[in-house]
Amino acid sequence: MEALPARARVCVAGVALLALLCLLPLPIPAAPTWWWPAALLAALYAGCERLARSAPIGAANPGGTFYPVLLAGAFLLPPHAAALVALPGALLAPVDQRPFLPRRIWRAGQLVLAVWAASRVHRAVGGREAVADCDMPAALGAAGAAVLAFSLVLTLLDCAILTLTSGAPLRRTRRTSGPTAWWRLFPRSLAPLTVHGLAGLMMALLWRSPYGPVAALLVLLPMGVSWWAFAQYHRERAAHQATIRALVQAVDIKDGYTRGHSERVGQASMMIARELGMDDERVEVLRFAGILHDVGKLGVPTRLLTKDGPLTPEERRVIELHPEYGHEMVRGIAFLGEARAAVLHHHERLDGTGYPYGLAGNQIPESARVVAVADAFDAMTSTRSYSRARPVPVALEELQRCAGAHFDPRMVAALVRVIGRLGWHPAVTADDAPSALVPPPATPVTDRPGARR
């Protein structure tokens, strides 16, 4: 646990202690009947999770594929016995990131608490009797309440550990719309867990039926098929990410002075898109657009990209070809969607004086207008070979001054709002110098002297 912040270690230890308390048995009959169902479900969950997590599906292995087994345990067993079902699988599942031991302990404690809470709620609302009597309306209501408890515990604990390990102030978590905001994660996790809950309820009802546990295990067959489809999706997504990383690394190697620029523009584009209320899928596409906006610089001579002095008119014309080069490079990548238009048009201006085609106003694709603002913002707040970084407030003021003629006022206003609320905390790279209070040049929204945006 040495790699974790102190407060995260305390959180892991606290969750582990609570999980141990949940495993303590309540008063039960002298000859309990729950031990063999608990052992069977625990072995089944451990085997299925180990198989799923060991499969070669890329960097993003889907966890929780066999939650129906845990929820079936919550519907069939007392809380302490249901919680025990999760323990072996969580402790034995492969862990591919350090620190290994804290991750295993955390995962085990999290699942034990979630299953215990689900079982407790299920019994409190009469779910045990409904399952035993095969009373479907009552069983569905009780299962729904249990799934809510299960999802809420998982979401709150996920957000807590993410906040503690990132070092972000807890008060910021209440304001931000980022990944640690539990009220945004909870509805997203509830939909798949509802499906898992229905499968778990089916297992429990079949288990209590005359057909017994063998029939209950058949429910796992469609879950296996869904896991395979999910794995295929993750393989494809991992391939997309690898394609983008390769292109960005090539640009960074070619132009070392702007290393990290692509990722920062992607981050700023994503912040603008979220502030404008775009859906998650489009936010991701605009992040790709920001990351890839300068990929066409691979076709520009390195001496022009790193030149210290002003560019000649001929050199300027060569530089201004990079959006078209970039579009040619990415136009065959179907999953990029409207990001391809952003690569081509991110140097257009609202007044029609931009390049490569001199589009004006709403002729410029919305994705390109987002990336144009993000690109200019990072160019002004980063140190280059030909200019020093300016403070964030100065850069935002300059964007506001140029809004309407150069930039879309909506995009500028969105960036100003989101940075005012969350701040600007890009990843620091070796080539970035600390911001200095240096007077801005006469034409502040250019990438470099002598080049039009």
Short mmCIF file of C-alpha atoms in Angstrom, two decimals:
data_model
loop_
_atom_site.label_atom_id
_atom_site.label_comp_id
_atom_site.label_asym_id
_atom_site.label_seq_id
_atom_site.Cartn_x
_atom_site.Cartn_y
_atom_site.Cartn_z
CA MET A 1 0.00 0.00 0.00
CA GLU A 2 3.07 2.23 -0.10
CA ALA A 3 2.10 3.70 -3.49
CA LEU A 4 -1.21 5.04 -2.18
CA PRO A 5 -1.73 8.38 -0.43
CA ALA A 6 -2.18 8.08 3.32
CA ARG A 7 -5.88 8.95 3.26
CA ALA A 8 -6.48 6.34 0.55
CA ARG A 9 -4.75 3.70 2.69
CA VAL A 10 -7.04 4.63 5.58
CA CYS A 11 -10.06 4.29 3.29
CA VAL A 12 -8.96 0.84 2.06
CA ALA A 13 -8.34 -0.33 5.62
CA GLY A 14 -11.71 1.01 6.77
CA VAL A 15 -13.60 -0.70 3.97
CA ALA A 16 -11.76 -3.97 4.65
CA LEU A 17 -12.69 -3.78 8.36
CA LEU A 18 -16.35 -3.10 7.58
CA ALA A 19 -16.34 -6.03 5.15
CA LEU A 20 -15.01 -8.35 7.84
CA LEU A 21 -17.78 -7.21 10.17
CA CYS A 22 -20.35 -7.97 7.46
CA LEU A 23 -19.07 -11.54 7.23
CA LEU A 24 -19.76 -12.21 10.90
CA PRO A 25 -22.81 -14.53 11.07
CA LEU A 26 -26.04 -13.47 12.65
CA PRO A 27 -27.81 -15.98 14.97
CA ILE A 28 -28.67 -18.95 12.77
CA PRO A 29 -30.10 -22.43 13.35
CA ALA A 30 -27.74 -25.09 14.63
CA ALA A 31 -27.79 -26.86 11.26
CA PRO A 32 -27.60 -24.08 8.68
CA THR A 33 -28.74 -24.83 5.17
CA TRP A 34 -26.98 -21.93 3.47
CA TRP A 35 -23.38 -23.15 3.49
CA TRP A 36 -23.51 -25.30 0.36
CA PRO A 37 -25.38 -22.75 -1.82
CA ALA A 38 -22.89 -20.09 -0.65
CA ALA A 39 -19.94 -22.37 -1.45
CA LEU A 40 -21.33 -23.26 -4.88
CA LEU A 41 -22.08 -19.65 -5.81
CA ALA A 42 -18.70 -18.46 -4.49
CA ALA A 43 -16.85 -21.08 -6.56
CA LEU A 44 -18.95 -20.24 -9.60
CA TYR A 45 -18.33 -16.50 -9.27
CA ALA A 46 -14.60 -16.95 -8.68
CA GLY A 47 -14.21 -19.21 -11.70
CA CYS A 48 -16.24 -17.01 -14.04
CA GLU A 49 -14.53 -13.77 -13.00
CA ARG A 50 -11.06 -15.28 -13.29
CA LEU A 51 -11.88 -16.58 -16.76
CA ALA A 52 -13.33 -13.23 -17.86
CA ARG A 53 -10.50 -11.10 -16.50
CA SER A 54 -7.82 -13.41 -17.89
CA ALA A 55 -9.16 -13.23 -21.44
CA PRO A 56 -7.03 -11.14 -23.84
CA ILE A 57 -9.43 -8.31 -24.57
CA GLY A 58 -7.03 -5.40 -24.46
CA ALA A 59 -6.34 -2.81 -21.82
CA ALA A 60 -9.92 -2.43 -20.66
CA ASN A 61 -11.05 -5.73 -19.22
CA PRO A 62 -14.73 -5.59 -18.33
CA GLY A 63 -15.15 -6.16 -14.61
CA GLY A 64 -18.33 -7.27 -12.92
CA THR A 65 -19.44 -9.42 -15.85
CA PHE A 66 -20.93 -12.04 -13.55
CA TYR A 67 -22.65 -9.81 -11.02
CA PRO A 68 -25.84 -11.91 -11.50
CA VAL A 69 -24.16 -14.61 -9.43
CA LEU A 70 -23.59 -12.16 -6.58
CA LEU A 71 -27.11 -10.79 -6.81
CA ALA A 72 -28.57 -14.31 -6.90
CA GLY A 73 -26.69 -14.91 -3.66
CA ALA A 74 -28.18 -11.71 -2.22
CA PHE A 75 -31.69 -12.93 -3.14
CA LEU A 76 -31.18 -16.47 -1.80
CA LEU A 77 -28.94 -16.17 1.28
CA PRO A 78 -28.69 -14.28 4.57
CA PRO A 79 -26.59 -11.09 4.30
CA HIS A 80 -23.42 -12.54 5.86
CA ALA A 81 -23.58 -15.63 3.64
CA ALA A 82 -24.35 -13.60 0.51
CA ALA A 83 -21.37 -11.35 1.25
CA LEU A 84 -19.15 -14.41 1.49
CA VAL A 85 -20.00 -15.32 -2.13
CA ALA A 86 -18.03 -12.30 -3.38
CA LEU A 87 -14.89 -12.83 -1.31
CA PRO A 88 -12.96 -15.63 -3.09
CA GLY A 89 -13.58 -14.25 -6.58
CA ALA A 90 -12.49 -10.74 -5.62
CA LEU A 91 -9.33 -11.95 -3.90
CA LEU A 92 -8.31 -14.41 -6.62
CA ALA A 93 -9.13 -12.33 -9.72
CA PRO A 94 -6.03 -11.19 -11.66
CA VAL A 95 -4.83 -7.64 -11.01
CA ASP A 96 -2.83 -5.98 -13.79
CA GLN A 97 -1.89 -2.68 -12.11
CA ARG A 98 0.15 -1.82 -9.05
CA PRO A 99 -0.21 -1.80 -6.12
CA PHE A 100 -1.57 -5.35 -6.36
CA LEU A 101 -2.45 -6.14 -2.73
CA PRO A 102 -4.38 -2.93 -1.97
CA ARG A 103 -6.34 -3.37 -5.20
CA ARG A 104 -7.34 -6.91 -4.23
CA ILE A 105 -8.28 -5.85 -0.69
CA TRP A 106 -10.26 -2.88 -1.97
CA ARG A 107 -12.14 -4.88 -4.59
CA ALA A 108 -12.99 -7.61 -2.06
CA GLY A 109 -14.15 -5.14 0.56
CA GLN A 110 -16.20 -3.14 -1.95
CA LEU A 111 -18.04 -6.18 -3.27
CA VAL A 112 -18.62 -7.66 0.18
CA LEU A 113 -20.22 -4.41 1.37
CA ALA A 114 -22.32 -4.03 -1.79
CA VAL A 115 -23.66 -7.60 -1.67
CA TRP A 116 -24.30 -7.38 2.08
CA ALA A 117 -26.27 -4.16 1.58
CA ALA A 118 -28.26 -5.66 -1.31
CA SER A 119 -29.14 -8.76 0.70
CA ARG A 120 -30.05 -6.69 3.73
CA VAL A 121 -32.40 -4.46 1.73
CA HIS A 122 -33.86 -7.46 -0.10
CA ARG A 123 -34.79 -9.19 3.14
CA ALA A 124 -36.09 -5.96 4.70
CA VAL A 125 -38.66 -5.48 1.90
CA GLY A 126 -39.84 -9.09 1.98
CA GLY A 127 -37.87 -10.39 -0.95
CA ARG A 128 -36.95 -13.70 0.65
CA GLU A 129 -40.60 -14.72 1.02
CA ALA A 130 -41.45 -13.46 -2.47
CA VAL A 131 -38.69 -15.60 -4.03
CA ALA A 132 -39.69 -18.65 -1.99
CA ASP A 133 -43.34 -18.24 -3.06
CA CYS A 134 -42.44 -17.29 -6.69
CA ASP A 135 -44.49 -14.10 -6.25
CA MET A 136 -43.21 -12.25 -9.32
CA PRO A 137 -44.56 -8.70 -8.65
CA ALA A 138 -43.24 -8.72 -5.09
CA ALA A 139 -39.98 -10.40 -6.16
CA LEU A 140 -39.38 -7.79 -8.87
CA GLY A 141 -39.95 -4.92 -6.43
CA ALA A 142 -37.63 -6.41 -3.83
CA ALA A 143 -34.97 -7.16 -6.45
CA GLY A 144 -35.19 -3.56 -7.68
CA ALA A 145 -34.60 -2.22 -4.19
CA ALA A 146 -31.64 -4.57 -3.73
CA VAL A 147 -30.09 -3.51 -7.05
CA LEU A 148 -30.43 0.15 -6.05
CA ALA A 149 -28.55 -0.53 -2.82
CA PHE A 150 -25.90 -2.60 -4.64
CA SER A 151 -25.33 0.09 -7.26
CA LEU A 152 -25.28 2.94 -4.74
CA VAL A 153 -22.64 1.29 -2.55
CA LEU A 154 -20.41 0.49 -5.53
CA THR A 155 -20.74 4.02 -6.93
CA LEU A 156 -20.06 5.82 -3.65
CA LEU A 157 -17.02 3.68 -2.89
CA ASP A 158 -15.66 4.07 -6.43
CA CYS A 159 -15.98 7.85 -6.21
CA ALA A 160 -14.42 7.92 -2.74
CA ILE A 161 -11.29 6.00 -3.74
CA LEU A 162 -10.91 7.97 -7.00
CA THR A 163 -11.07 11.24 -5.08
CA LEU A 164 -8.65 10.07 -2.38
CA THR A 165 -6.08 8.62 -4.78
CA SER A 166 -6.15 11.65 -7.09
CA GLY A 167 -5.53 14.06 -4.25
CA ALA A 168 -8.41 16.32 -5.34
CA PRO A 169 -10.12 18.29 -2.56
CA LEU A 170 -13.36 16.68 -1.47
CA ARG A 171 -15.22 19.96 -1.86
CA ARG A 172 -14.29 20.02 -5.56
CA THR A 173 -15.98 16.66 -6.03
CA ARG A 174 -19.31 18.24 -5.15
CA ARG A 175 -18.91 20.92 -7.83
CA THR A 176 -17.31 19.12 -10.69
CA SER A 177 -19.01 17.16 -13.43
CA GLY A 178 -15.94 14.96 -13.74
CA PRO A 179 -15.55 11.24 -13.17
CA THR A 180 -15.73 11.46 -9.35
CA ALA A 181 -19.24 12.98 -9.28
CA TRP A 182 -21.31 10.10 -7.93
CA TRP A 183 -24.64 11.59 -9.02
CA ARG A 184 -23.45 11.32 -12.63
CA LEU A 185 -22.00 7.82 -12.27
CA PHE A 186 -24.95 6.36 -10.38
CA PRO A 187 -27.52 6.48 -13.24
CA ARG A 188 -24.94 5.10 -15.68
CA SER A 189 -24.12 2.13 -13.46
CA LEU A 190 -27.77 1.49 -12.60
CA ALA A 191 -28.83 0.53 -16.15
CA PRO A 192 -26.43 -2.44 -16.62
CA LEU A 193 -26.86 -3.50 -13.00
CA THR A 194 -30.62 -3.62 -13.50
CA VAL A 195 -30.08 -6.19 -16.27
CA HIS A 196 -27.73 -8.11 -13.97
CA GLY A 197 -30.35 -7.93 -11.24
CA LEU A 198 -33.02 -9.45 -13.50
CA ALA A 199 -30.63 -12.28 -14.40
CA GLY A 200 -29.83 -12.79 -10.71
CA LEU A 201 -33.55 -12.88 -9.88
CA MET A 202 -34.10 -15.45 -12.62
CA MET A 203 -31.33 -17.58 -11.09
CA ALA A 204 -32.86 -17.28 -7.63
CA LEU A 205 -36.38 -18.20 -8.82
CA LEU A 206 -35.12 -21.22 -10.78
CA TRP A 207 -33.00 -22.26 -7.81
CA ARG A 208 -36.12 -22.32 -5.61
CA SER A 209 -38.18 -24.04 -8.29
CA PRO A 210 -38.55 -27.84 -8.63
CA TYR A 211 -35.80 -27.75 -11.29
CA GLY A 212 -33.19 -26.70 -8.75
CA PRO A 213 -29.66 -25.21 -9.04
CA VAL A 214 -28.85 -26.87 -12.39
CA ALA A 215 -31.61 -24.89 -14.11
CA ALA A 216 -30.42 -21.73 -12.36
CA LEU A 217 -26.93 -22.13 -13.82
CA LEU A 218 -28.35 -22.07 -17.36
CA VAL A 219 -29.01 -18.35 -16.89
CA LEU A 220 -25.26 -17.80 -17.15
CA LEU A 221 -25.17 -18.92 -20.79
CA PRO A 222 -26.64 -15.68 -22.23
CA MET A 223 -24.43 -13.73 -19.82
CA GLY A 224 -21.42 -15.46 -21.35
CA VAL A 225 -22.56 -14.45 -24.83
CA SER A 226 -23.02 -10.84 -23.71
CA TRP A 227 -19.54 -10.87 -22.16
CA TRP A 228 -18.08 -12.06 -25.48
CA ALA A 229 -19.81 -9.20 -27.32
CA PHE A 230 -18.57 -6.74 -24.71
CA ALA A 231 -15.04 -8.09 -25.14
CA GLN A 232 -15.25 -7.54 -28.89
CA TYR A 233 -16.28 -3.94 -28.30
CA HIS A 234 -13.30 -3.39 -26.01
CA ARG A 235 -10.92 -4.91 -28.55
CA GLU A 236 -12.17 -2.46 -31.16
CA ARG A 237 -11.98 0.49 -28.75
CA ALA A 238 -8.43 -0.45 -27.74
CA ALA A 239 -7.45 -0.52 -31.42
CA HIS A 240 -8.93 2.97 -31.88
CA GLN A 241 -6.97 4.31 -28.93
CA ALA A 242 -3.76 2.72 -30.21
CA THR A 243 -4.25 4.33 -33.63
CA ILE A 244 -4.67 7.77 -32.11
CA ARG A 245 -1.69 7.33 -29.75
CA ALA A 246 0.55 6.35 -32.64
CA LEU A 247 -0.42 9.42 -34.68
CA VAL A 248 0.02 11.80 -31.74
CA GLN A 249 3.40 10.32 -30.80
CA ALA A 250 4.58 10.80 -34.36
CA VAL A 251 3.64 14.50 -34.23
CA ASP A 252 5.30 14.95 -30.83
CA ILE A 253 8.51 13.35 -32.07
CA LYS A 254 8.55 15.59 -35.12
CA ASP A 255 7.86 18.83 -33.24
CA GLY A 256 9.33 18.50 -29.76
CA TYR A 257 8.52 22.12 -28.85
CA THR A 258 4.80 21.38 -28.86
CA ARG A 259 5.01 18.05 -27.05
CA GLY A 260 1.86 17.57 -24.99
CA HIS A 261 0.00 20.23 -26.99
CA SER A 262 -2.29 17.69 -28.65
CA GLU A 263 -3.40 16.14 -25.36
CA ARG A 264 -4.02 19.56 -23.83
CA VAL A 265 -6.11 20.70 -26.78
CA GLY A 266 -8.06 17.44 -26.49
CA GLN A 267 -8.64 18.16 -22.80
CA ALA A 268 -9.80 21.73 -23.45
CA SER A 269 -12.06 20.59 -26.30
CA MET A 270 -13.64 18.03 -24.00
CA MET A 271 -14.22 20.66 -21.31
CA ILE A 272 -15.92 22.99 -23.81
CA ALA A 273 -18.09 20.17 -25.17
CA ARG A 274 -19.22 19.13 -21.69
CA GLU A 275 -19.97 22.72 -20.76
CA LEU A 276 -22.15 23.02 -23.87
CA GLY A 277 -24.14 19.97 -22.71
CA MET A 278 -23.10 17.57 -25.48
CA ASP A 279 -23.68 13.86 -24.91
CA ASP A 280 -20.79 11.64 -23.80
CA GLU A 281 -20.25 10.06 -27.20
CA ARG A 282 -19.86 13.43 -28.89
CA VAL A 283 -17.61 14.68 -26.09
CA GLU A 284 -15.30 11.75 -26.79
CA VAL A 285 -15.27 12.51 -30.53
CA LEU A 286 -14.36 16.14 -29.82
CA ARG A 287 -11.56 14.97 -27.55
CA PHE A 288 -10.24 12.93 -30.48
CA ALA A 289 -10.59 16.02 -32.68
CA GLY A 290 -8.49 18.09 -30.30
CA ILE A 291 -5.85 15.40 -29.98
CA LEU A 292 -5.53 14.93 -33.75
CA HIS A 293 -5.99 18.52 -34.95
CA ASP A 294 -2.29 18.98 -35.81
CA VAL A 295 -1.60 15.52 -37.23
CA GLY A 296 -1.09 17.15 -40.65
CA LYS A 297 2.17 18.66 -39.37
CA LEU A 298 3.71 15.31 -40.19
CA GLY A 299 3.71 16.58 -43.78
CA VAL A 300 5.38 19.92 -42.93
CA PRO A 301 9.21 20.22 -42.93
CA THR A 302 10.57 20.16 -39.37
CA ARG A 303 12.70 23.27 -39.99
CA LEU A 304 9.52 25.32 -40.46
CA LEU A 305 7.87 23.96 -37.31
CA THR A 306 10.89 24.85 -35.17
CA LYS A 307 11.96 28.08 -36.87
CA ASP A 308 12.64 30.87 -34.35
CA GLY A 309 12.01 33.89 -36.59
CA PRO A 310 9.04 35.01 -38.67
CA LEU A 311 7.96 32.85 -41.60
CA THR A 312 8.28 34.02 -45.16
CA PRO A 313 5.13 34.12 -47.33
CA GLU A 314 6.20 30.89 -49.05
CA GLU A 315 6.87 29.16 -45.74
CA ARG A 316 3.52 30.39 -44.48
CA ARG A 317 1.75 28.77 -47.43
CA VAL A 318 3.47 25.47 -46.65
CA ILE A 319 2.41 25.66 -42.98
CA GLU A 320 -1.17 26.41 -44.02
CA LEU A 321 -1.36 23.11 -45.87
CA HIS A 322 -1.23 21.09 -42.65
CA PRO A 323 -5.04 20.94 -42.11
CA GLU A 324 -5.46 19.39 -45.55
CA TYR A 325 -2.59 16.99 -44.94
CA GLY A 326 -4.22 15.98 -41.66
CA HIS A 327 -7.61 15.47 -43.23
CA GLU A 328 -6.12 13.23 -45.88
CA MET A 329 -4.47 11.16 -43.16
CA VAL A 330 -7.61 10.63 -41.05
CA ARG A 331 -10.49 10.71 -43.53
CA GLY A 332 -10.48 6.92 -43.86
CA ILE A 333 -10.78 6.38 -40.07
CA ALA A 334 -14.54 5.93 -39.76
CA PHE A 335 -14.83 6.02 -35.96
CA LEU A 336 -13.54 9.63 -35.82
CA GLY A 337 -16.81 10.97 -37.25
CA GLU A 338 -17.00 14.77 -37.11
CA ALA A 339 -13.47 14.92 -35.71
CA ARG A 340 -12.27 14.70 -39.31
CA ALA A 341 -14.02 17.98 -40.15
CA ALA A 342 -12.36 19.61 -37.14
CA VAL A 343 -8.93 18.53 -38.37
CA LEU A 344 -9.63 20.17 -41.74
CA HIS A 345 -11.31 23.39 -40.57
CA HIS A 346 -9.85 24.29 -37.15
CA HIS A 347 -7.98 27.26 -38.67
CA GLU A 348 -11.07 28.82 -40.26
CA ARG A 349 -12.25 32.15 -38.80
CA LEU A 350 -15.78 33.39 -38.25
CA ASP A 351 -15.11 36.44 -40.43
CA GLY A 352 -14.06 34.24 -43.37
CA THR A 353 -10.36 35.16 -43.38
CA GLY A 354 -9.10 31.79 -42.15
CA TYR A 355 -7.76 28.83 -44.07
CA PRO A 356 -7.78 26.45 -45.91
CA TYR A 357 -11.15 27.39 -47.52
CA GLY A 358 -12.10 30.74 -46.01
CA LEU A 359 -15.37 29.49 -44.49
CA ALA A 360 -17.36 31.96 -42.40
CA GLY A 361 -19.86 31.81 -39.56
CA ASN A 362 -21.99 28.67 -39.39
CA GLN A 363 -20.32 27.32 -42.53
CA ILE A 364 -17.54 26.22 -40.18
CA PRO A 365 -18.41 22.86 -38.56
CA GLU A 366 -19.20 23.12 -34.86
CA SER A 367 -16.45 20.65 -33.98
CA ALA A 368 -13.89 22.88 -35.74
CA ARG A 369 -15.12 25.94 -33.83
CA VAL A 370 -14.62 24.08 -30.54
CA VAL A 371 -11.11 22.93 -31.43
CA ALA A 372 -10.14 26.40 -32.73
CA VAL A 373 -10.78 27.92 -29.29
CA ALA A 374 -9.04 25.07 -27.46
CA ASP A 375 -6.04 25.25 -29.81
CA ALA A 376 -5.62 29.02 -29.45
CA PHE A 377 -5.98 28.81 -25.66
CA ASP A 378 -3.24 26.21 -25.30
CA ALA A 379 -1.00 28.00 -27.82
CA MET A 380 -1.18 31.16 -25.69
CA THR A 381 -0.66 29.39 -22.35
CA SER A 382 2.27 27.21 -23.48
CA THR A 383 5.90 28.11 -24.03
CA ARG A 384 7.04 27.59 -27.61
CA SER A 385 10.30 28.13 -29.47
CA TYR A 386 8.98 31.50 -30.65
CA SER A 387 6.89 32.76 -27.70
CA ARG A 388 6.58 32.56 -23.93
CA ALA A 389 3.51 31.28 -22.11
CA ARG A 390 0.94 33.76 -20.91
CA PRO A 391 -1.15 33.46 -17.73
CA VAL A 392 -4.54 31.79 -18.12
CA PRO A 393 -6.58 34.96 -17.33
CA VAL A 394 -4.67 36.90 -20.00
CA ALA A 395 -5.31 34.17 -22.56
CA LEU A 396 -9.02 34.06 -21.73
CA GLU A 397 -9.29 37.82 -22.06
CA GLU A 398 -7.65 37.61 -25.47
CA LEU A 399 -10.08 34.93 -26.61
CA GLN A 400 -12.99 37.10 -25.48
CA ARG A 401 -11.55 40.09 -27.37
CA CYS A 402 -11.35 38.02 -30.56
CA ALA A 403 -14.76 36.37 -30.15
CA GLY A 404 -17.13 37.14 -32.98
CA ALA A 405 -14.45 37.93 -35.56
CA HIS A 406 -12.05 35.03 -35.07
CA PHE A 407 -13.72 32.62 -32.62
CA ASP A 408 -17.28 31.47 -31.96
CA PRO A 409 -18.51 33.44 -28.90
CA ARG A 410 -20.41 30.37 -27.60
CA MET A 411 -17.25 28.29 -27.48
CA VAL A 412 -15.23 31.08 -25.87
CA ALA A 413 -17.91 31.67 -23.24
CA ALA A 414 -18.08 27.95 -22.48
CA LEU A 415 -14.31 27.73 -21.98
CA VAL A 416 -14.28 30.83 -19.76
CA ARG A 417 -17.09 29.40 -17.60
CA VAL A 418 -15.62 25.93 -17.17
CA ILE A 419 -12.11 27.17 -16.40
CA GLY A 420 -13.55 29.70 -13.97
CA ARG A 421 -15.33 26.86 -12.19
CA LEU A 422 -12.78 24.01 -12.40
CA GLY A 423 -9.51 25.75 -13.24
CA TRP A 424 -6.99 24.65 -15.87
CA HIS A 425 -4.77 21.77 -14.75
CA PRO A 426 -3.16 20.21 -17.84
CA ALA A 427 -0.52 17.51 -17.61
CA VAL A 428 2.94 19.10 -17.27
CA THR A 429 5.46 17.98 -19.88
CA ALA A 430 9.22 18.32 -19.93
CA ASP A 431 9.07 20.97 -22.63
CA ASP A 432 6.65 23.24 -20.83
CA ALA A 433 8.11 26.18 -18.95
CA PRO A 434 6.36 27.91 -16.04
CA SER A 435 3.98 30.66 -17.03
CA ALA A 436 5.72 34.03 -17.14
CA LEU A 437 4.24 37.51 -17.14
CA VAL A 438 5.55 38.38 -20.59
CA PRO A 439 3.84 41.09 -22.68
CA PRO A 440 1.82 39.47 -25.49
CA PRO A 441 2.89 40.01 -29.10
CA ALA A 442 0.99 42.35 -31.41
CA THR A 443 -1.01 39.50 -32.98
CA PRO A 444 -1.74 37.28 -29.93
CA VAL A 445 -3.83 34.54 -31.46
CA THR A 446 -1.24 33.17 -33.87
CA ASP A 447 0.55 29.87 -33.49
CA ARG A 448 3.79 31.57 -34.48
CA PRO A 449 5.04 34.87 -35.95
CA GLY A 450 4.01 35.26 -39.54
CA ALA A 451 1.47 32.43 -39.57
CA ARG A 452 -2.27 33.03 -39.85
CA ARG A 453 -4.53 30.91 -37.70
#
